[in-house]
Short mmCIF file of C-alpha atoms and ligand atoms in Angstrom, two decimals:
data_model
loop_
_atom_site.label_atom_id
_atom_site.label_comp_id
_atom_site.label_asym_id
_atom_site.label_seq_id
_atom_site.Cartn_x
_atom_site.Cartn_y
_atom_site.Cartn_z
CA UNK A 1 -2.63 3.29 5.31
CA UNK A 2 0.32 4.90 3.72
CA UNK A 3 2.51 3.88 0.64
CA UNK A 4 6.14 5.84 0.32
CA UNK A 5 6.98 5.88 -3.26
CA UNK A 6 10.70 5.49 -3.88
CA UNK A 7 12.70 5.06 -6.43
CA UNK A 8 16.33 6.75 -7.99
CA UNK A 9 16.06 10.62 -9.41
CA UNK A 10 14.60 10.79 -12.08
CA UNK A 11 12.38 8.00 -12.14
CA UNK A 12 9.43 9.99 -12.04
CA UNK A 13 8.09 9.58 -8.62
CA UNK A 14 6.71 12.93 -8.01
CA UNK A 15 5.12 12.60 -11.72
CA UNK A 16 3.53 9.63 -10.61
CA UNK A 17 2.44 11.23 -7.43
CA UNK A 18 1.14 13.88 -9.70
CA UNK A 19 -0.85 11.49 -11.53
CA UNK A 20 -2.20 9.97 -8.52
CA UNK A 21 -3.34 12.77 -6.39
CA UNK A 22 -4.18 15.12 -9.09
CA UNK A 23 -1.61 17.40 -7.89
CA UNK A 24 0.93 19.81 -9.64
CA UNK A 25 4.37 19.16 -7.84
CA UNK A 26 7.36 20.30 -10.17
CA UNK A 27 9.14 17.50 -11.28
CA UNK A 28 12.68 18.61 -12.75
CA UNK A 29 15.28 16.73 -14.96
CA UNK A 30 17.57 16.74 -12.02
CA UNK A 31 17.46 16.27 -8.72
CA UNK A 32 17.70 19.07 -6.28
CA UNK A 33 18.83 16.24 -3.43
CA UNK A 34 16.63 17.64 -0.93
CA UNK A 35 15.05 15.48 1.56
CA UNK A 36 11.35 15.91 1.37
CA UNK A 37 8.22 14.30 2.14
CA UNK A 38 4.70 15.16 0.49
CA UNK A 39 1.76 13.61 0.82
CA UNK A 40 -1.84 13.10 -1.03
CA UNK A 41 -5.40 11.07 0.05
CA UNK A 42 -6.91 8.91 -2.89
CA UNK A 43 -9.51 7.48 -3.74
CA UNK A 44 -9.13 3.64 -4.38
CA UNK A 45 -11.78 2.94 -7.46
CA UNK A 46 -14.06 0.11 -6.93
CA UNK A 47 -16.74 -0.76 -9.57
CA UNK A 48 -18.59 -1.76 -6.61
CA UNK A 49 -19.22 1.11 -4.92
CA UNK A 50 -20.61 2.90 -8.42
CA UNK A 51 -22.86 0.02 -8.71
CA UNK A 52 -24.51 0.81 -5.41
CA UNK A 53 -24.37 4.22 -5.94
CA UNK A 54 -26.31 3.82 -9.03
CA UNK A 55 -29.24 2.14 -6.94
CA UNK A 56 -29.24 3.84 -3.98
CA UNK A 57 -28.43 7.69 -5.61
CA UNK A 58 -27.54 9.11 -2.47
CA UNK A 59 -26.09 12.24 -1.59
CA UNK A 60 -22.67 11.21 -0.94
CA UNK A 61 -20.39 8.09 -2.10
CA UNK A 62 -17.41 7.86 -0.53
CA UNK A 63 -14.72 5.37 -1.11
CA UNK A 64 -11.87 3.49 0.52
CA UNK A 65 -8.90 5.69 0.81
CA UNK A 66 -4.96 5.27 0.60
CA UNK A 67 -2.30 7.80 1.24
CA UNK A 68 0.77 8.02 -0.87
CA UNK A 69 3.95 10.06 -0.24
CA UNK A 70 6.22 11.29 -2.26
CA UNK A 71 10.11 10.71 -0.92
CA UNK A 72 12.47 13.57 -2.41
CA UNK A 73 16.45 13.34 -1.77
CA UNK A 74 17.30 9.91 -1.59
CA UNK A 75 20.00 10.30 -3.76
CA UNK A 76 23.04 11.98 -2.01
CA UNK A 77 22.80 9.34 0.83
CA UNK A 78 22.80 6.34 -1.56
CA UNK A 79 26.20 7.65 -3.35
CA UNK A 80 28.42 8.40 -0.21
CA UNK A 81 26.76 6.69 2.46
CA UNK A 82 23.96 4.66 1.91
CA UNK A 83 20.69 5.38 3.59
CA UNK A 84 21.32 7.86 6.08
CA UNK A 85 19.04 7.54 9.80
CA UNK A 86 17.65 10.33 9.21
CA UNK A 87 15.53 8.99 5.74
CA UNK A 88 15.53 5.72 7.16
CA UNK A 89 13.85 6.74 9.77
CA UNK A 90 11.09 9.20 8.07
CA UNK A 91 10.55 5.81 5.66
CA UNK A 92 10.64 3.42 8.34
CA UNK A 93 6.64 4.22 9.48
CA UNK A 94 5.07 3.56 6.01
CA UNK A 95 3.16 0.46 5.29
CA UNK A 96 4.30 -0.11 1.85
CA UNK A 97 6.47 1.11 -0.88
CA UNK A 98 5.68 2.10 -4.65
CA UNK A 99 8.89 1.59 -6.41
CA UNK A 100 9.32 3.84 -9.60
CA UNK A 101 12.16 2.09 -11.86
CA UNK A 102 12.90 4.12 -14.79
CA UNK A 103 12.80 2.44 -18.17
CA UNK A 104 12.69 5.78 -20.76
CA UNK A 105 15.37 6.77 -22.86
CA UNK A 106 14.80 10.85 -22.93
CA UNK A 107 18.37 12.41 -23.83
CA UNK A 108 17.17 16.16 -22.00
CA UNK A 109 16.51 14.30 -18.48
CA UNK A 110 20.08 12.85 -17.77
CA UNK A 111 20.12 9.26 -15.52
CA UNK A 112 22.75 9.50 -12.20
CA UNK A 113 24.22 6.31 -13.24
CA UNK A 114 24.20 6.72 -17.05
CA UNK A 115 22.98 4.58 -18.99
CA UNK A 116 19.11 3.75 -18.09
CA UNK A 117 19.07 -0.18 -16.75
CA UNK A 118 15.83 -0.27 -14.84
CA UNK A 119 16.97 -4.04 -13.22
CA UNK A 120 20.00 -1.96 -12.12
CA UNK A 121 18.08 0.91 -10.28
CA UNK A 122 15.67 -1.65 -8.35
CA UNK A 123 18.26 -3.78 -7.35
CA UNK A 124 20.48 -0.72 -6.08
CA UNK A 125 17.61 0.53 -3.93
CA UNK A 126 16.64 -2.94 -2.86
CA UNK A 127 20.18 -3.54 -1.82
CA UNK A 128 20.50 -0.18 0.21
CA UNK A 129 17.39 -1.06 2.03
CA UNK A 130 19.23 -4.36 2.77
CA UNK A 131 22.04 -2.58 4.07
CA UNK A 132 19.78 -0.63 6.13
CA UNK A 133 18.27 -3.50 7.52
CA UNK A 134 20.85 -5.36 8.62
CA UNK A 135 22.18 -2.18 10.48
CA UNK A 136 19.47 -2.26 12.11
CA UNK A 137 19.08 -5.46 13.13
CA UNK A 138 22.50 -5.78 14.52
CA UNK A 139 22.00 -2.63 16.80
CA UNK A 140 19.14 -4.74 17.91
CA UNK A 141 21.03 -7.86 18.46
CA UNK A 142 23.52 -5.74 20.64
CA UNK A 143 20.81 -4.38 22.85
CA UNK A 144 19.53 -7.38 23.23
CA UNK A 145 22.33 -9.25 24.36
CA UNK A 146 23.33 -6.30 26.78
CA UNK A 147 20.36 -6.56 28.14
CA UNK A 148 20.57 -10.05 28.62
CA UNK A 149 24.32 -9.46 30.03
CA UNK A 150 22.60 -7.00 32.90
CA UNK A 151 20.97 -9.90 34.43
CA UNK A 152 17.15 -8.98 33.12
CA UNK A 153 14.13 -10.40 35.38
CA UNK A 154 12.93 -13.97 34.89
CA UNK A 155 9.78 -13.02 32.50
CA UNK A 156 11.76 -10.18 30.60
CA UNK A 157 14.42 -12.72 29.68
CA UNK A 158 11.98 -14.82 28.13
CA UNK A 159 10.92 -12.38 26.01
CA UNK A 160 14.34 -10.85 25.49
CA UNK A 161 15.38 -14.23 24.41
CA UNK A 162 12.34 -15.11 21.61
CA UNK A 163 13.41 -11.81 20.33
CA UNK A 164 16.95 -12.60 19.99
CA UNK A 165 16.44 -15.76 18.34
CA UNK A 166 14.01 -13.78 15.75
CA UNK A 167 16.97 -11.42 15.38
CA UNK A 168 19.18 -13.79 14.43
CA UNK A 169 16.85 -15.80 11.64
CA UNK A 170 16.70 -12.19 10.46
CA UNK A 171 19.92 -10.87 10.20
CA UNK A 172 20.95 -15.01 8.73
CA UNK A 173 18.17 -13.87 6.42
CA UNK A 174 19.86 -11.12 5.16
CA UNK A 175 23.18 -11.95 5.37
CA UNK A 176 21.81 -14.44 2.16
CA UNK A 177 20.29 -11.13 0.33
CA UNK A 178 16.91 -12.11 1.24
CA UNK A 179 14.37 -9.53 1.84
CA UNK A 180 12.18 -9.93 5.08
CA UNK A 181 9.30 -9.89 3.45
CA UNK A 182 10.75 -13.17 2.11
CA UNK A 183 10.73 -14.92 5.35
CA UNK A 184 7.76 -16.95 6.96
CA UNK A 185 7.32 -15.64 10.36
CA UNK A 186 4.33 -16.86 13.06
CA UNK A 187 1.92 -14.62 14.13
CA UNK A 188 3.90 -14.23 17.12
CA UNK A 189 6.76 -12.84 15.36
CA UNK A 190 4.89 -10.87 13.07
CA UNK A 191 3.86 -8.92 15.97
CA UNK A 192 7.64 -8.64 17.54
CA UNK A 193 8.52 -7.65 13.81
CA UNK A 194 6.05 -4.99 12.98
CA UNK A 195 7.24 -2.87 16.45
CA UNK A 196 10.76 -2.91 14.16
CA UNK A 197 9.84 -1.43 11.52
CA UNK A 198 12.10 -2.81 8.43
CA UNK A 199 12.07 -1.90 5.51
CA UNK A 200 12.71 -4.70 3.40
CA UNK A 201 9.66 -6.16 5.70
CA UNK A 202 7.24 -4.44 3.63
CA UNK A 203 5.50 -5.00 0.79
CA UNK A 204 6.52 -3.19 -2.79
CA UNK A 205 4.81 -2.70 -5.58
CA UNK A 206 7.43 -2.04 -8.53
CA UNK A 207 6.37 0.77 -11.23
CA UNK A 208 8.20 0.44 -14.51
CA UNK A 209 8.24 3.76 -16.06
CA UNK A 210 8.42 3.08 -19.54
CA UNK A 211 7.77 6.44 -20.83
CA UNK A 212 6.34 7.07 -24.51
CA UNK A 213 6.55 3.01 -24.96
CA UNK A 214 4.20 0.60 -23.72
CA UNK A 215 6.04 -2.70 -22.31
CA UNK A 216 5.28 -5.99 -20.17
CA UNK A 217 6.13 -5.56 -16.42
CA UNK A 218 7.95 -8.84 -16.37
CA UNK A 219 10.10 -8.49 -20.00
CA UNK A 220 11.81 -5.25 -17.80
CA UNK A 221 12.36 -6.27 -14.90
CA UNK A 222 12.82 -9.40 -12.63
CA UNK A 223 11.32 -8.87 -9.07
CA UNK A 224 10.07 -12.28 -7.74
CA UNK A 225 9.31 -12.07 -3.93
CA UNK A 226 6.95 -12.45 -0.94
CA UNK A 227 4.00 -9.83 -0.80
CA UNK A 228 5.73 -8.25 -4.29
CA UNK A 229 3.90 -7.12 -7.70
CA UNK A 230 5.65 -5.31 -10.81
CA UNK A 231 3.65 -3.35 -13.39
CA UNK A 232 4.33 -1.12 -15.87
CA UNK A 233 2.67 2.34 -17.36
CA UNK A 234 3.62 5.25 -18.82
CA UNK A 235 4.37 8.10 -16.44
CA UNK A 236 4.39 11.33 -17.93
CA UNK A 237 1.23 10.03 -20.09
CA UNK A 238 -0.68 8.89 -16.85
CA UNK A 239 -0.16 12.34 -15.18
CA UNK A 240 -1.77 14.08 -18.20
CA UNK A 241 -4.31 12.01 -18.55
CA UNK A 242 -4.90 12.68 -14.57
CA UNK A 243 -5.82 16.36 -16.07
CA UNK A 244 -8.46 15.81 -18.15
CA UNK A 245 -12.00 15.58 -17.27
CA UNK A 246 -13.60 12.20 -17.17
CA UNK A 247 -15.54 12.52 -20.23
CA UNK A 248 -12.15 13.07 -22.19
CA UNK A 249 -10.59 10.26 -20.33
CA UNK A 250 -13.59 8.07 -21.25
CA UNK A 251 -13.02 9.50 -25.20
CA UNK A 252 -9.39 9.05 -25.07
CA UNK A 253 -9.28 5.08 -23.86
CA UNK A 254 -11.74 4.01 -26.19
CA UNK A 255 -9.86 5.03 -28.78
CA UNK A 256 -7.29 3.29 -27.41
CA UNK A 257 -9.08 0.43 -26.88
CA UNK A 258 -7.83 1.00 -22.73
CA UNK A 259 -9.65 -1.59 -20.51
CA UNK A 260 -8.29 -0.28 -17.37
CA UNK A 261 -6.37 3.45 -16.99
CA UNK A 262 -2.63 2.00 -15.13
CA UNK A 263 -3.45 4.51 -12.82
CA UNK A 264 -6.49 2.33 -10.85
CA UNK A 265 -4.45 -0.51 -11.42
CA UNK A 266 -1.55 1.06 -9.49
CA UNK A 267 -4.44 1.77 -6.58
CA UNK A 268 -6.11 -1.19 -6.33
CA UNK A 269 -2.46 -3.36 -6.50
CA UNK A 270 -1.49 -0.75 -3.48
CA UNK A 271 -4.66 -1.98 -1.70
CA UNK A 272 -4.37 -5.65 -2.25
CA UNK A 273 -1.00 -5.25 -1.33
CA UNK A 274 -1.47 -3.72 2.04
CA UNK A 275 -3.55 -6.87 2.53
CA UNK A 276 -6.73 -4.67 2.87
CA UNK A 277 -10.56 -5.76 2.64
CA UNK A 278 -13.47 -3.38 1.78
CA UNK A 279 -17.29 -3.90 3.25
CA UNK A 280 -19.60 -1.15 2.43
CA UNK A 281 -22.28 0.36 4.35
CA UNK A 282 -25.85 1.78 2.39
CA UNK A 283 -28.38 4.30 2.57
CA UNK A 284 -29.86 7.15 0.85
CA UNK A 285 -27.63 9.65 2.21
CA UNK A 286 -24.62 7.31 1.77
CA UNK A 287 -22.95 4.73 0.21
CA UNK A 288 -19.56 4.59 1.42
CA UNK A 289 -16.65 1.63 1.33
CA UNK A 290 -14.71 0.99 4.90
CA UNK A 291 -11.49 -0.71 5.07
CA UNK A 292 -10.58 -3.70 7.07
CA UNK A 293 -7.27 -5.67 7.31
CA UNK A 294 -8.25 -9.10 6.25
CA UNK A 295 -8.78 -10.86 8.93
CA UNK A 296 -11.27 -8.21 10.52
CA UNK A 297 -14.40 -9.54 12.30
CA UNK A 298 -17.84 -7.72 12.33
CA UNK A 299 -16.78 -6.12 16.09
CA UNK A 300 -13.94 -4.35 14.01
CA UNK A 301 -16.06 -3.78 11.56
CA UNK A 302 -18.46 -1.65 13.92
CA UNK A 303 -15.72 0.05 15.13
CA UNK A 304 -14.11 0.96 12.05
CA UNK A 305 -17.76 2.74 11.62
CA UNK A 306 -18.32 4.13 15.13
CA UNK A 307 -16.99 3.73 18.48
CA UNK A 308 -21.06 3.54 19.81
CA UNK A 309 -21.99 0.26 16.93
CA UNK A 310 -18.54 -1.65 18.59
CA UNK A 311 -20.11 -0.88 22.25
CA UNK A 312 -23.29 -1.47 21.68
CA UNK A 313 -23.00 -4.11 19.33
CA UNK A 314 -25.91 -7.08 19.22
CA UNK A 315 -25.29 -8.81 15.84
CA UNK A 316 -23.92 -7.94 12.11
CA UNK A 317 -26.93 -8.13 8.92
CA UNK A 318 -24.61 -9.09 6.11
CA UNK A 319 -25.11 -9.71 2.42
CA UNK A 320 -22.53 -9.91 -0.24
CA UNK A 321 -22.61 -6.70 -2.56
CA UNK A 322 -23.65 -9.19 -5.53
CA UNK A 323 -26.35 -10.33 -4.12
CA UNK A 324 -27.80 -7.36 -3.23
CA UNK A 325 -27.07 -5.38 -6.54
CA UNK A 326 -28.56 -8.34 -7.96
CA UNK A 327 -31.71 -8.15 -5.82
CA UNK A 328 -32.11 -5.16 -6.19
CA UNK A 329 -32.64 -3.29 -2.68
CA UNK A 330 -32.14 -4.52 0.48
CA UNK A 331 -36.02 -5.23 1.35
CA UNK A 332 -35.27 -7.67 -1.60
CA UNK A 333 -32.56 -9.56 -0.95
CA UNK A 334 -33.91 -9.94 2.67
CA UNK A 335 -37.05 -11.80 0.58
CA UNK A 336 -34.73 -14.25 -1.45
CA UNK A 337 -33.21 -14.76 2.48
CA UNK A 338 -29.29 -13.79 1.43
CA UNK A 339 -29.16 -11.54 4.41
CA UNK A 340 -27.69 -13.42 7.16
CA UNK A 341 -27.18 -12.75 10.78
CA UNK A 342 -23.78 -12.53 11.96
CA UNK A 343 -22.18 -12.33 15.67
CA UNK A 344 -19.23 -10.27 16.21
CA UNK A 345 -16.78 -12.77 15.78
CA UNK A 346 -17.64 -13.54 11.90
CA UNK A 347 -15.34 -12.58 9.65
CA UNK A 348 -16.10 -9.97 7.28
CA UNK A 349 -15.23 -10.64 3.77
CA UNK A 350 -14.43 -8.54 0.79
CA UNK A 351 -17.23 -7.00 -0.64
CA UNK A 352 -19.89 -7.82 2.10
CA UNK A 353 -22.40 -4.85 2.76
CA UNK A 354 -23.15 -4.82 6.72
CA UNK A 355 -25.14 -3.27 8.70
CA UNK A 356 -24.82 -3.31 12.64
CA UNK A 357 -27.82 -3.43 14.93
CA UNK A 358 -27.06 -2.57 18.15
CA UNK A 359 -27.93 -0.32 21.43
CA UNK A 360 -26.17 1.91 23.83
N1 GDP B 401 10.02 11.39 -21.62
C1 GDP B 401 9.49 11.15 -20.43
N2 GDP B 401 9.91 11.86 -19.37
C2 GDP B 401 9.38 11.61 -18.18
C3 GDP B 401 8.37 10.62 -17.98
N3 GDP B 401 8.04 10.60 -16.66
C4 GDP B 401 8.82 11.54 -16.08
N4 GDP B 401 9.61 12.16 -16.98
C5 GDP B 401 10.56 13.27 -16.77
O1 GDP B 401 11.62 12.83 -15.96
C6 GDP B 401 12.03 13.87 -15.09
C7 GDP B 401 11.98 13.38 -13.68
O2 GDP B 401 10.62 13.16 -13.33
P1 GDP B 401 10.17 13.30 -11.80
O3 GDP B 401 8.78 12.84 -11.71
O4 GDP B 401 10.50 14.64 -11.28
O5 GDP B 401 11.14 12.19 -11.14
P2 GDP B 401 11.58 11.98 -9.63
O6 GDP B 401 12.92 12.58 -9.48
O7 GDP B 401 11.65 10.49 -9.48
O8 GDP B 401 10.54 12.60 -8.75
C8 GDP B 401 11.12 15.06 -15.36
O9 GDP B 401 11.78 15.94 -16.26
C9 GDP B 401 9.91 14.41 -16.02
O10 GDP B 401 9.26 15.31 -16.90
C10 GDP B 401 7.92 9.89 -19.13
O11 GDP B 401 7.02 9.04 -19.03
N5 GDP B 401 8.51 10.18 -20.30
MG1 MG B 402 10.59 14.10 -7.31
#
């Protein structure tokens, strides 16, 4: 799973990016308009897995993992000539966007547009990812109907002609300044949809940079849509702290009286975003969190682990990760009878540990 951070120059994308993959990318007071796309693998943080980690003490403990890229240059497009096809189409792929708005006042990084007006900047990007859209979508349309105009076969006609009449709610859609991920769509045409890859389709999570301050999200910036969150931290703060071991870290937010570093909030909103579940597998020599979208049954489950557990698969031992920290061990919780025996058709929920019995 892979979130594209975007946002204007300056914003401090590539700081956040810093911050979340513990990485050292320049970031500059101006941009150098190059398009350029970098990428990191983190961890997402989950209590839950340290909890079983703590009982079991295995040799490994490996989490659930998200990929974020940083997206350099999209600046010289969006003045002339909006999104060119080019980005669009190196964007286009992801499964989500981070959206870095700036909200600092720093007089030695200049702002493109002058004055900083963070509802400005995410309504300027959000609108060229409109205009992408509905670019694309018409190109679409056009196929579609020459297609149609060519005399396609009975059965392709059919299909031609569902996905004309999704077209069309789409590009009506937009025409109103509606975002796709706005729209309610069946499961049919979520599938037609996903093959299109739109960008105003996916889900964003909005940063608000506010720099040295500390602010509420929602006093910033107005954002209210479909499969949308806004929060706010403070970037160049965030990638500093990202430098510091984790005893100074631990020092440093209980002095500040920090619940929750806005980094892990950042990750875990990125994974509830992408509409991701965790289950978690145990053992001495590993306790490790899997990721499944959330309708994913124990059979995707076993496969997520190994090719063999899907083949082979006879049934699913599942028991929710409270219960069994609660119990204790597993031999426990099997005692109080909260392990249950699932087929490969159950659906696996958030937080359940499973283990697959089967035979190849
Ligand atoms: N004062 C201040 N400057 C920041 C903050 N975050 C980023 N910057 C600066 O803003 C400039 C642009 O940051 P960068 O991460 O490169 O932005 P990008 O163009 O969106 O990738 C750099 O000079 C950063 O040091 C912040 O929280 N406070
Ligand atoms: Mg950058």
């Amino acid at each position: 799973m892979e979130l594209g951070i975007i946002g204007l120059p300056t914003s401090g994308k590539t700081t956040l990016f810093n911050a979340l993959t513990r990485s050292k990318r320049p970031t500059a007071a101006a941009s150098t308009g190059k398009l350029e796309l970098v990428s990191g693998v983190v961890d997402v943080p989950d209590p839950r897995v340290d909890r079983l980690s703590e009982i079991y003490k295995p040799r490994k403990t490996i989490y659930a993992k998200v990929t974020y890229t940083d997206i350099a240059g999209l600046d010289p497009d969006l003045g002339k000539t909006g999104l060119s096809g080019q980005l669009r189409n190196k964007i286009a792929p992801m499964d989500a966007f981070v959206h870095v708005v700036r909200a600092f006042e720093d007089e030695r990084v200049p702002h493109a547009m002058g004055e900083i007006d963070p509802q400005r900047d995410l309504d300027h990007l959000e609108g060229e990812f409109l205009l992408a859209d509905m670019i694309h979508v018409e190109t679409r349309i056009e196929r579609i109907q020459e297609r149609l105009s060519k005399g396609a076969k009975s059965e392709e006609r059919q299909a031609l002609q569902e996905q004309l009449v999704l077209f069309e709610r789409l590009q009506a859609t937009l025409g109103e300044g509606m975002p796709l991920r706005d729209m309610e769509l069946s499961a049919e045409e979520q599938v037609i949809l996903s093959g299109a890859a739109l960008l105003t389709a996916k889900p964003v999570l909005v940063v608000v940079n506010t720099g040295e301050e500390t602010a509420d999200a929602a006093s910033v910036v107005r954002f209210e849509h479909e499969a949308a969150q806004v929060l706010a931290l403070q970037g160049q703060l965030e990638m500093e702290l990202s430098r510091l071991s984790e005893e100074e870290v631990a020092v440093f937010m209980d002095e500040y009286g920090i619940g929750e570093l806005a980094l892990d909030r950042v990750i875990r909103a990125s994974y509830e975003l992408l509409g991701l579940h965790s289950f978690f597998t145990i053992g001495d020599d590993e306790v490790r969190a899997w990721t499944l979208p959330e309708n994913g049954t124990a059979l995707d489950a076993a496969a997520t682990i190994h090719t063999d557990l899907a083949r082979g698969f006879i049934r699913a031992e599942v028991v929710t990760c409270e219960d069994l920290v609660a119990a204790g061990s597993m031999a426990a919780a099997r005692k109080a009878a909260q392990v249950r025996l699932e087929g490969k058709d159950y659906r696996v929920r958030d937080g359940d540990i499973v283990q697959i019995r089967f035979s190849v």
